[in-house]
PDB file of C-alpha atoms in Angstrom:
ATOM      1  CA  UNK A   1      -8.427  13.326  11.732  1.00  0.00           C
ATOM      2  CA  UNK A   2      -5.571  11.810   9.775  1.00  0.00           C
ATOM      3  CA  UNK A   3      -3.870  10.439  12.893  1.00  0.00           C
ATOM      4  CA  UNK A   4      -7.118   8.729  13.905  1.00  0.00           C
ATOM      5  CA  UNK A   5      -7.679   7.469  10.373  1.00  0.00           C
ATOM      6  CA  UNK A   6      -4.324   5.722  10.136  1.00  0.00           C
ATOM      7  CA  UNK A   7      -3.981   4.749  13.764  1.00  0.00           C
ATOM      8  CA  UNK A   8      -5.148   1.210  13.095  1.00  0.00           C
ATOM      9  CA  UNK A   9      -2.180   0.795  10.791  1.00  0.00           C
ATOM     10  CA  UNK A  10       0.442   1.979  13.315  1.00  0.00           C
ATOM     11  CA  UNK A  11       2.706  -0.985  14.104  1.00  0.00           C
ATOM     12  CA  UNK A  12       3.830   0.513  17.470  1.00  0.00           C
ATOM     13  CA  UNK A  13       2.070   1.393  20.694  1.00  0.00           C
ATOM     14  CA  UNK A  14       2.805   3.895  23.404  1.00  0.00           C
ATOM     15  CA  UNK A  15       4.345   1.295  25.748  1.00  0.00           C
ATOM     16  CA  UNK A  16       5.642  -1.715  23.726  1.00  0.00           C
ATOM     17  CA  UNK A  17       5.504  -2.740  20.098  1.00  0.00           C
ATOM     18  CA  UNK A  18       3.158  -5.656  20.762  1.00  0.00           C
ATOM     19  CA  UNK A  19       0.880  -5.096  17.765  1.00  0.00           C
ATOM     20  CA  UNK A  20       2.813  -7.688  15.718  1.00  0.00           C
ATOM     21  CA  UNK A  21       1.656 -10.314  18.213  1.00  0.00           C
ATOM     22  CA  UNK A  22      -1.787 -10.097  16.554  1.00  0.00           C
ATOM     23  CA  UNK A  23      -0.680 -12.884  14.228  1.00  0.00           C
ATOM     24  CA  UNK A  24      -0.649 -15.201  17.297  1.00  0.00           C
ATOM     25  CA  UNK A  25      -4.056 -14.184  18.723  1.00  0.00           C
ATOM     26  CA  UNK A  26      -5.747 -17.069  16.841  1.00  0.00           C
ATOM     27  CA  UNK A  27      -3.550 -19.506  18.740  1.00  0.00           C
ATOM     28  CA  UNK A  28      -4.451 -17.850  22.069  1.00  0.00           C
ATOM     29  CA  UNK A  29      -8.254 -18.004  21.538  1.00  0.00           C
ATOM     30  CA  UNK A  30      -8.375 -21.423  19.940  1.00  0.00           C
ATOM     31  CA  UNK A  31      -9.223 -24.193  22.428  1.00  0.00           C
ATOM     32  CA  UNK A  32      -6.387 -26.583  23.087  1.00  0.00           C
ATOM     33  CA  UNK A  33      -8.596 -29.594  22.523  1.00  0.00           C
ATOM     34  CA  UNK A  34      -8.968 -28.515  18.853  1.00  0.00           C
ATOM     35  CA  UNK A  35      -5.596 -30.160  18.143  1.00  0.00           C
ATOM     36  CA  UNK A  36      -6.414 -33.316  20.114  1.00  0.00           C
ATOM     37  CA  UNK A  37     -10.176 -34.175  19.796  1.00  0.00           C
ATOM     38  CA  UNK A  38     -11.695 -34.539  16.372  1.00  0.00           C
ATOM     39  CA  UNK A  39     -14.679 -32.255  15.842  1.00  0.00           C
ATOM     40  CA  UNK A  40     -16.638 -30.787  12.994  1.00  0.00           C
ATOM     41  CA  UNK A  41     -14.444 -27.719  12.925  1.00  0.00           C
ATOM     42  CA  UNK A  42     -11.260 -29.781  12.710  1.00  0.00           C
ATOM     43  CA  UNK A  43     -12.731 -31.998  10.025  1.00  0.00           C
ATOM     44  CA  UNK A  44     -13.759 -28.957   7.989  1.00  0.00           C
ATOM     45  CA  UNK A  45     -10.251 -27.553   8.383  1.00  0.00           C
ATOM     46  CA  UNK A  46      -8.755 -30.850   7.206  1.00  0.00           C
ATOM     47  CA  UNK A  47     -11.095 -30.950   4.166  1.00  0.00           C
ATOM     48  CA  UNK A  48     -10.164 -27.397   3.169  1.00  0.00           C
ATOM     49  CA  UNK A  49      -6.432 -28.154   3.590  1.00  0.00           C
ATOM     50  CA  UNK A  50      -6.753 -31.334   1.517  1.00  0.00           C
ATOM     51  CA  UNK A  51      -8.723 -29.551  -1.203  1.00  0.00           C
ATOM     52  CA  UNK A  52      -6.036 -26.825  -1.416  1.00  0.00           C
ATOM     53  CA  UNK A  53      -3.235 -29.382  -1.379  1.00  0.00           C
ATOM     54  CA  UNK A  54      -4.732 -31.222  -4.360  1.00  0.00           C
ATOM     55  CA  UNK A  55      -5.239 -27.985  -6.339  1.00  0.00           C
ATOM     56  CA  UNK A  56      -1.722 -26.767  -5.757  1.00  0.00           C
ATOM     57  CA  UNK A  57      -0.276 -30.173  -6.531  1.00  0.00           C
ATOM     58  CA  UNK A  58      -1.892 -30.020  -9.995  1.00  0.00           C
ATOM     59  CA  UNK A  59      -0.386 -26.545 -10.639  1.00  0.00           C
ATOM     60  CA  UNK A  60       3.096 -27.554  -9.467  1.00  0.00           C
ATOM     61  CA  UNK A  61       3.053 -30.734 -11.496  1.00  0.00           C
ATOM     62  CA  UNK A  62       5.058 -32.765  -9.007  1.00  0.00           C
ATOM     63  CA  UNK A  63       4.036 -34.760  -5.992  1.00  0.00           C
ATOM     64  CA  UNK A  64       6.995 -33.606  -3.853  1.00  0.00           C
ATOM     65  CA  UNK A  65       5.129 -32.167  -0.840  1.00  0.00           C
ATOM     66  CA  UNK A  66       5.886 -28.534  -1.765  1.00  0.00           C
ATOM     67  CA  UNK A  67       2.140 -27.950  -2.168  1.00  0.00           C
ATOM     68  CA  UNK A  68       1.767 -28.159   1.616  1.00  0.00           C
ATOM     69  CA  UNK A  69       3.986 -25.102   1.907  1.00  0.00           C
ATOM     70  CA  UNK A  70       1.638 -23.071  -0.343  1.00  0.00           C
ATOM     71  CA  UNK A  71      -1.383 -24.427   1.560  1.00  0.00           C
ATOM     72  CA  UNK A  72       0.150 -23.276   4.849  1.00  0.00           C
ATOM     73  CA  UNK A  73       0.943 -19.910   3.274  1.00  0.00           C
ATOM     74  CA  UNK A  74      -2.612 -19.405   2.097  1.00  0.00           C
ATOM     75  CA  UNK A  75      -4.031 -20.334   5.500  1.00  0.00           C
ATOM     76  CA  UNK A  76      -1.572 -18.053   7.309  1.00  0.00           C
ATOM     77  CA  UNK A  77      -2.448 -15.006   5.183  1.00  0.00           C
ATOM     78  CA  UNK A  78      -6.181 -15.742   5.325  1.00  0.00           C
ATOM     79  CA  UNK A  79      -6.178 -15.994   9.163  1.00  0.00           C
ATOM     80  CA  UNK A  80      -4.255 -12.707   9.457  1.00  0.00           C
ATOM     81  CA  UNK A  81      -6.633 -11.028   7.050  1.00  0.00           C
ATOM     82  CA  UNK A  82      -9.646 -12.219   9.057  1.00  0.00           C
ATOM     83  CA  UNK A  83      -8.096 -11.220  12.382  1.00  0.00           C
ATOM     84  CA  UNK A  84      -7.691  -7.691  11.086  1.00  0.00           C
ATOM     85  CA  UNK A  85     -11.400  -7.367  10.634  1.00  0.00           C
ATOM     86  CA  UNK A  86     -12.014  -7.500  14.329  1.00  0.00           C
ATOM     87  CA  UNK A  87     -12.088  -4.177  16.239  1.00  0.00           C
ATOM     88  CA  UNK A  88      -8.871  -3.023  17.865  1.00  0.00           C
ATOM     89  CA  UNK A  89      -6.764  -5.807  16.311  1.00  0.00           C
ATOM     90  CA  UNK A  90      -3.722  -4.856  14.331  1.00  0.00           C
ATOM     91  CA  UNK A  91      -3.814  -5.967  10.652  1.00  0.00           C
ATOM     92  CA  UNK A  92      -0.305  -7.343  10.021  1.00  0.00           C
ATOM     93  CA  UNK A  93      -0.962  -8.084   6.355  1.00  0.00           C
ATOM     94  CA  UNK A  94      -1.583  -4.369   5.656  1.00  0.00           C
ATOM     95  CA  UNK A  95       2.175  -3.692   6.031  1.00  0.00           C
ATOM     96  CA  UNK A  96       4.922  -4.387   3.534  1.00  0.00           C
ATOM     97  CA  UNK A  97       7.013  -5.618   6.436  1.00  0.00           C
ATOM     98  CA  UNK A  98       4.859  -8.667   6.623  1.00  0.00           C
ATOM     99  CA  UNK A  99       4.008  -9.137   3.004  1.00  0.00           C
ATOM    100  CA  UNK A 100       7.554  -8.654   1.690  1.00  0.00           C
ATOM    101  CA  UNK A 101       8.768 -11.063   4.351  1.00  0.00           C
ATOM    102  CA  UNK A 102       6.545 -13.725   2.840  1.00  0.00           C
ATOM    103  CA  UNK A 103       7.062 -12.822  -0.928  1.00  0.00           C
ATOM    104  CA  UNK A 104      10.772 -11.984  -1.143  1.00  0.00           C
ATOM    105  CA  UNK A 105      12.197 -15.232   0.309  1.00  0.00           C
ATOM    106  CA  UNK A 106       9.859 -17.318  -1.858  1.00  0.00           C
ATOM    107  CA  UNK A 107      10.840 -15.474  -5.061  1.00  0.00           C
ATOM    108  CA  UNK A 108      14.556 -15.538  -4.135  1.00  0.00           C
ATOM    109  CA  UNK A 109      14.534 -19.282  -3.442  1.00  0.00           C
ATOM    110  CA  UNK A 110      12.689 -19.921  -6.783  1.00  0.00           C
ATOM    111  CA  UNK A 111      15.313 -17.852  -8.693  1.00  0.00           C
ATOM    112  CA  UNK A 112      18.256 -19.558  -7.042  1.00  0.00           C
ATOM    113  CA  UNK A 113      16.803 -23.035  -7.671  1.00  0.00           C
ATOM    114  CA  UNK A 114      15.879 -22.212 -11.260  1.00  0.00           C
ATOM    115  CA  UNK A 115      19.167 -20.580 -12.313  1.00  0.00           C
ATOM    116  CA  UNK A 116      21.291 -23.347 -10.652  1.00  0.00           C
ATOM    117  CA  UNK A 117      19.278 -26.383 -11.780  1.00  0.00           C
ATOM    118  CA  UNK A 118      17.386 -25.291 -14.992  1.00  0.00           C
ATOM    119  CA  UNK A 119      19.649 -22.521 -16.498  1.00  0.00           C
ATOM    120  CA  UNK A 120      18.644 -23.261 -20.131  1.00  0.00           C
ATOM    121  CA  UNK A 121      14.968 -23.135 -19.221  1.00  0.00           C
ATOM    122  CA  UNK A 122      15.320 -19.922 -17.287  1.00  0.00           C
ATOM    123  CA  UNK A 123      17.161 -18.316 -20.282  1.00  0.00           C
ATOM    124  CA  UNK A 124      14.372 -19.560 -22.651  1.00  0.00           C
ATOM    125  CA  UNK A 125      11.773 -17.792 -20.505  1.00  0.00           C
ATOM    126  CA  UNK A 126      13.449 -14.446 -21.181  1.00  0.00           C
ATOM    127  CA  UNK A 127      12.657 -14.680 -24.900  1.00  0.00           C
ATOM    128  CA  UNK A 128       8.968 -15.733 -25.679  1.00  0.00           C
ATOM    129  CA  UNK A 129       8.518 -18.197 -28.504  1.00  0.00           C
ATOM    130  CA  UNK A 130       8.039 -16.533 -31.915  1.00  0.00           C
ATOM    131  CA  UNK A 131       9.807 -13.245 -31.020  1.00  0.00           C
ATOM    132  CA  UNK A 132      11.494 -11.564 -34.047  1.00  0.00           C
ATOM    133  CA  UNK A 133      15.346 -11.448 -33.745  1.00  0.00           C
ATOM    134  CA  UNK A 134      15.340  -7.660 -33.810  1.00  0.00           C
ATOM    135  CA  UNK A 135      13.109  -7.461 -30.750  1.00  0.00           C
ATOM    136  CA  UNK A 136      14.934 -10.115 -28.659  1.00  0.00           C
ATOM    137  CA  UNK A 137      17.185  -7.621 -26.709  1.00  0.00           C
ATOM    138  CA  UNK A 138      14.114  -5.545 -25.737  1.00  0.00           C
ATOM    139  CA  UNK A 139      12.134  -8.676 -24.728  1.00  0.00           C
ATOM    140  CA  UNK A 140      15.037  -9.829 -22.521  1.00  0.00           C
ATOM    141  CA  UNK A 141      15.005  -6.473 -20.759  1.00  0.00           C
ATOM    142  CA  UNK A 142      11.178  -6.451 -20.380  1.00  0.00           C
ATOM    143  CA  UNK A 143      11.091 -10.038 -19.096  1.00  0.00           C
ATOM    144  CA  UNK A 144      13.942  -9.432 -16.697  1.00  0.00           C
ATOM    145  CA  UNK A 145      12.207  -6.302 -15.260  1.00  0.00           C
ATOM    146  CA  UNK A 146       8.829  -8.100 -14.955  1.00  0.00           C
ATOM    147  CA  UNK A 147      10.620 -10.989 -13.166  1.00  0.00           C
ATOM    148  CA  UNK A 148      12.328  -8.659 -10.721  1.00  0.00           C
ATOM    149  CA  UNK A 149       9.207  -6.786  -9.713  1.00  0.00           C
ATOM    150  CA  UNK A 150       7.236 -10.005  -8.974  1.00  0.00           C
ATOM    151  CA  UNK A 151       7.816 -10.099  -5.205  1.00  0.00           C
ATOM    152  CA  UNK A 152       7.007  -6.390  -4.959  1.00  0.00           C
ATOM    153  CA  UNK A 153       3.782  -6.919  -6.959  1.00  0.00           C
ATOM    154  CA  UNK A 154       2.785  -9.768  -4.706  1.00  0.00           C
ATOM    155  CA  UNK A 155       3.414  -7.766  -1.542  1.00  0.00           C
ATOM    156  CA  UNK A 156       1.833  -4.507  -2.693  1.00  0.00           C
ATOM    157  CA  UNK A 157      -1.280  -6.214  -4.082  1.00  0.00           C
ATOM    158  CA  UNK A 158      -2.031  -7.773  -0.685  1.00  0.00           C
ATOM    159  CA  UNK A 159      -1.126  -4.662   1.276  1.00  0.00           C
ATOM    160  CA  UNK A 160      -3.124  -2.288  -0.889  1.00  0.00           C
ATOM    161  CA  UNK A 161      -6.247  -4.421  -0.809  1.00  0.00           C
ATOM    162  CA  UNK A 162      -6.115  -4.761   3.010  1.00  0.00           C
ATOM    163  CA  UNK A 163      -5.547  -1.045   3.493  1.00  0.00           C
ATOM    164  CA  UNK A 164      -8.237   0.127   1.058  1.00  0.00           C
ATOM    165  CA  UNK A 165     -11.053  -1.777   2.745  1.00  0.00           C
ATOM    166  CA  UNK A 166     -10.097  -0.806   6.266  1.00  0.00           C
ATOM    167  CA  UNK A 167      -9.763   2.854   5.335  1.00  0.00           C
ATOM    168  CA  UNK A 168     -13.166   2.819   3.678  1.00  0.00           C
ATOM    169  CA  UNK A 169     -14.764   1.242   6.757  1.00  0.00           C
ATOM    170  CA  UNK A 170     -12.993   3.791   9.041  1.00  0.00           C
ATOM    171  CA  UNK A 171     -14.079   6.766   6.909  1.00  0.00           C
ATOM    172  CA  UNK A 172     -17.666   5.735   6.896  1.00  0.00           C
ATOM    173  CA  UNK A 173     -17.584   4.997  10.603  1.00  0.00           C
ATOM    174  CA  UNK A 174     -16.199   8.489  11.412  1.00  0.00           C
ATOM    175  CA  UNK A 175     -19.204  10.129   9.673  1.00  0.00           C
ATOM    176  CA  UNK A 176     -21.849   8.501  11.962  1.00  0.00           C
ATOM    177  CA  UNK A 177     -21.635  11.007  14.828  1.00  0.00           C
ATOM    178  CA  UNK A 178     -23.174  14.013  13.024  1.00  0.00           C
ATOM    179  CA  UNK A 179     -25.910  12.546  10.888  1.00  0.00           C
ATOM    180  CA  UNK A 180     -29.585  11.780  11.375  1.00  0.00           C
ATOM    181  CA  UNK A 181     -30.964   8.483  12.654  1.00  0.00           C
ATOM    182  CA  UNK A 182     -32.250   7.419   9.241  1.00  0.00           C
ATOM    183  CA  UNK A 183     -28.848   7.953   7.676  1.00  0.00           C
ATOM    184  CA  UNK A 184     -27.275   6.059  10.590  1.00  0.00           C
ATOM    185  CA  UNK A 185     -29.428   3.031   9.702  1.00  0.00           C
ATOM    186  CA  UNK A 186     -28.322   3.211   6.106  1.00  0.00           C
ATOM    187  CA  UNK A 187     -24.712   3.638   7.233  1.00  0.00           C
ATOM    188  CA  UNK A 188     -24.862   0.571   9.469  1.00  0.00           C
ATOM    189  CA  UNK A 189     -26.319  -1.454   6.606  1.00  0.00           C
ATOM    190  CA  UNK A 190     -23.575  -0.208   4.295  1.00  0.00           C
ATOM    191  CA  UNK A 191     -20.923  -1.120   6.875  1.00  0.00           C
ATOM    192  CA  UNK A 192     -22.304  -4.597   7.199  1.00  0.00           C
ATOM    193  CA  UNK A 193     -22.241  -5.069   3.457  1.00  0.00           C
ATOM    194  CA  UNK A 194     -18.663  -3.707   3.337  1.00  0.00           C
ATOM    195  CA  UNK A 195     -17.647  -6.063   6.115  1.00  0.00           C
ATOM    196  CA  UNK A 196     -19.047  -8.993   4.086  1.00  0.00           C
ATOM    197  CA  UNK A 197     -17.092  -7.699   1.056  1.00  0.00           C
ATOM    198  CA  UNK A 198     -13.915  -7.434   3.187  1.00  0.00           C
ATOM    199  CA  UNK A 199     -14.391 -10.998   4.311  1.00  0.00           C
ATOM    200  CA  UNK A 200     -14.507 -12.101   0.676  1.00  0.00           C
ATOM    201  CA  UNK A 201     -11.460  -9.996  -0.085  1.00  0.00           C
ATOM    202  CA  UNK A 202      -9.595 -11.615   2.786  1.00  0.00           C
ATOM    203  CA  UNK A 203     -10.089 -15.045   1.237  1.00  0.00           C
ATOM    204  CA  UNK A 204      -9.557 -13.917  -2.341  1.00  0.00           C
ATOM    205  CA  UNK A 205      -6.324 -12.088  -1.681  1.00  0.00           C
ATOM    206  CA  UNK A 206      -4.794 -14.937   0.252  1.00  0.00           C
ATOM    207  CA  UNK A 207      -5.776 -17.294  -2.561  1.00  0.00           C
ATOM    208  CA  UNK A 208      -4.283 -15.005  -5.212  1.00  0.00           C
ATOM    209  CA  UNK A 209      -1.017 -14.674  -3.271  1.00  0.00           C
ATOM    210  CA  UNK A 210      -0.661 -18.463  -2.915  1.00  0.00           C
ATOM    211  CA  UNK A 211      -1.724 -19.171  -6.501  1.00  0.00           C
ATOM    212  CA  UNK A 212       0.704 -16.663  -8.014  1.00  0.00           C
ATOM    213  CA  UNK A 213       3.502 -18.056  -5.799  1.00  0.00           C
ATOM    214  CA  UNK A 214       2.608 -21.571  -7.007  1.00  0.00           C
ATOM    215  CA  UNK A 215       2.762 -20.420 -10.636  1.00  0.00           C
ATOM    216  CA  UNK A 216       6.104 -18.784 -10.092  1.00  0.00           C
ATOM    217  CA  UNK A 217       7.468 -21.974  -8.634  1.00  0.00           C
ATOM    218  CA  UNK A 218       6.120 -24.073 -11.579  1.00  0.00           C
ATOM    219  CA  UNK A 219       8.057 -21.941 -14.035  1.00  0.00           C
ATOM    220  CA  UNK A 220      11.431 -22.894 -12.545  1.00  0.00           C
ATOM    221  CA  UNK A 221      10.791 -26.631 -12.657  1.00  0.00           C
TER     222      UNK A 221
END
């Protein structure tokens, strides 16, 4: 039971570890003329990218092109989240290997840039304004710990949300073999509603990951 339940999160197969190639499936199934011939789909994609670019540019506060990096990050996570909703496709964003690979380099680059270029500002962030002098050492410790756990919080939040929805869908699907036809109809309706919810979670979690990364980068400028 447990091996079947968690088999969709197993990153290896019996022959070769090809499950991680699921991130490239979207490139395999997308028509090649999508990149060459303008269409309604490509125009919609460009409008979404432009809207996200403008929003991230406001949060960053500088028109230096770094908002394009966060737009690409959001779209990458969102595509991988959606691909994991299809049957028999490995969900790469449900593993800390994938999410930490995205979060840790971002946080590390922000810290290196901030401490080398805005040292005084980074030190000022460790003590919130209006803190009593007697509490300053404790606030420095608390702010340092909260800063260190940021990449882990980003990665675990995305991973946990992806795993929770998939496990719930799998658990409900495994109960369909031994119930009556009326309950099967209710189960199918519940699965459809959960699938719609998971589609919304796929978008929301990618947006949260990108927004929080943008806010972290704005603090070091």
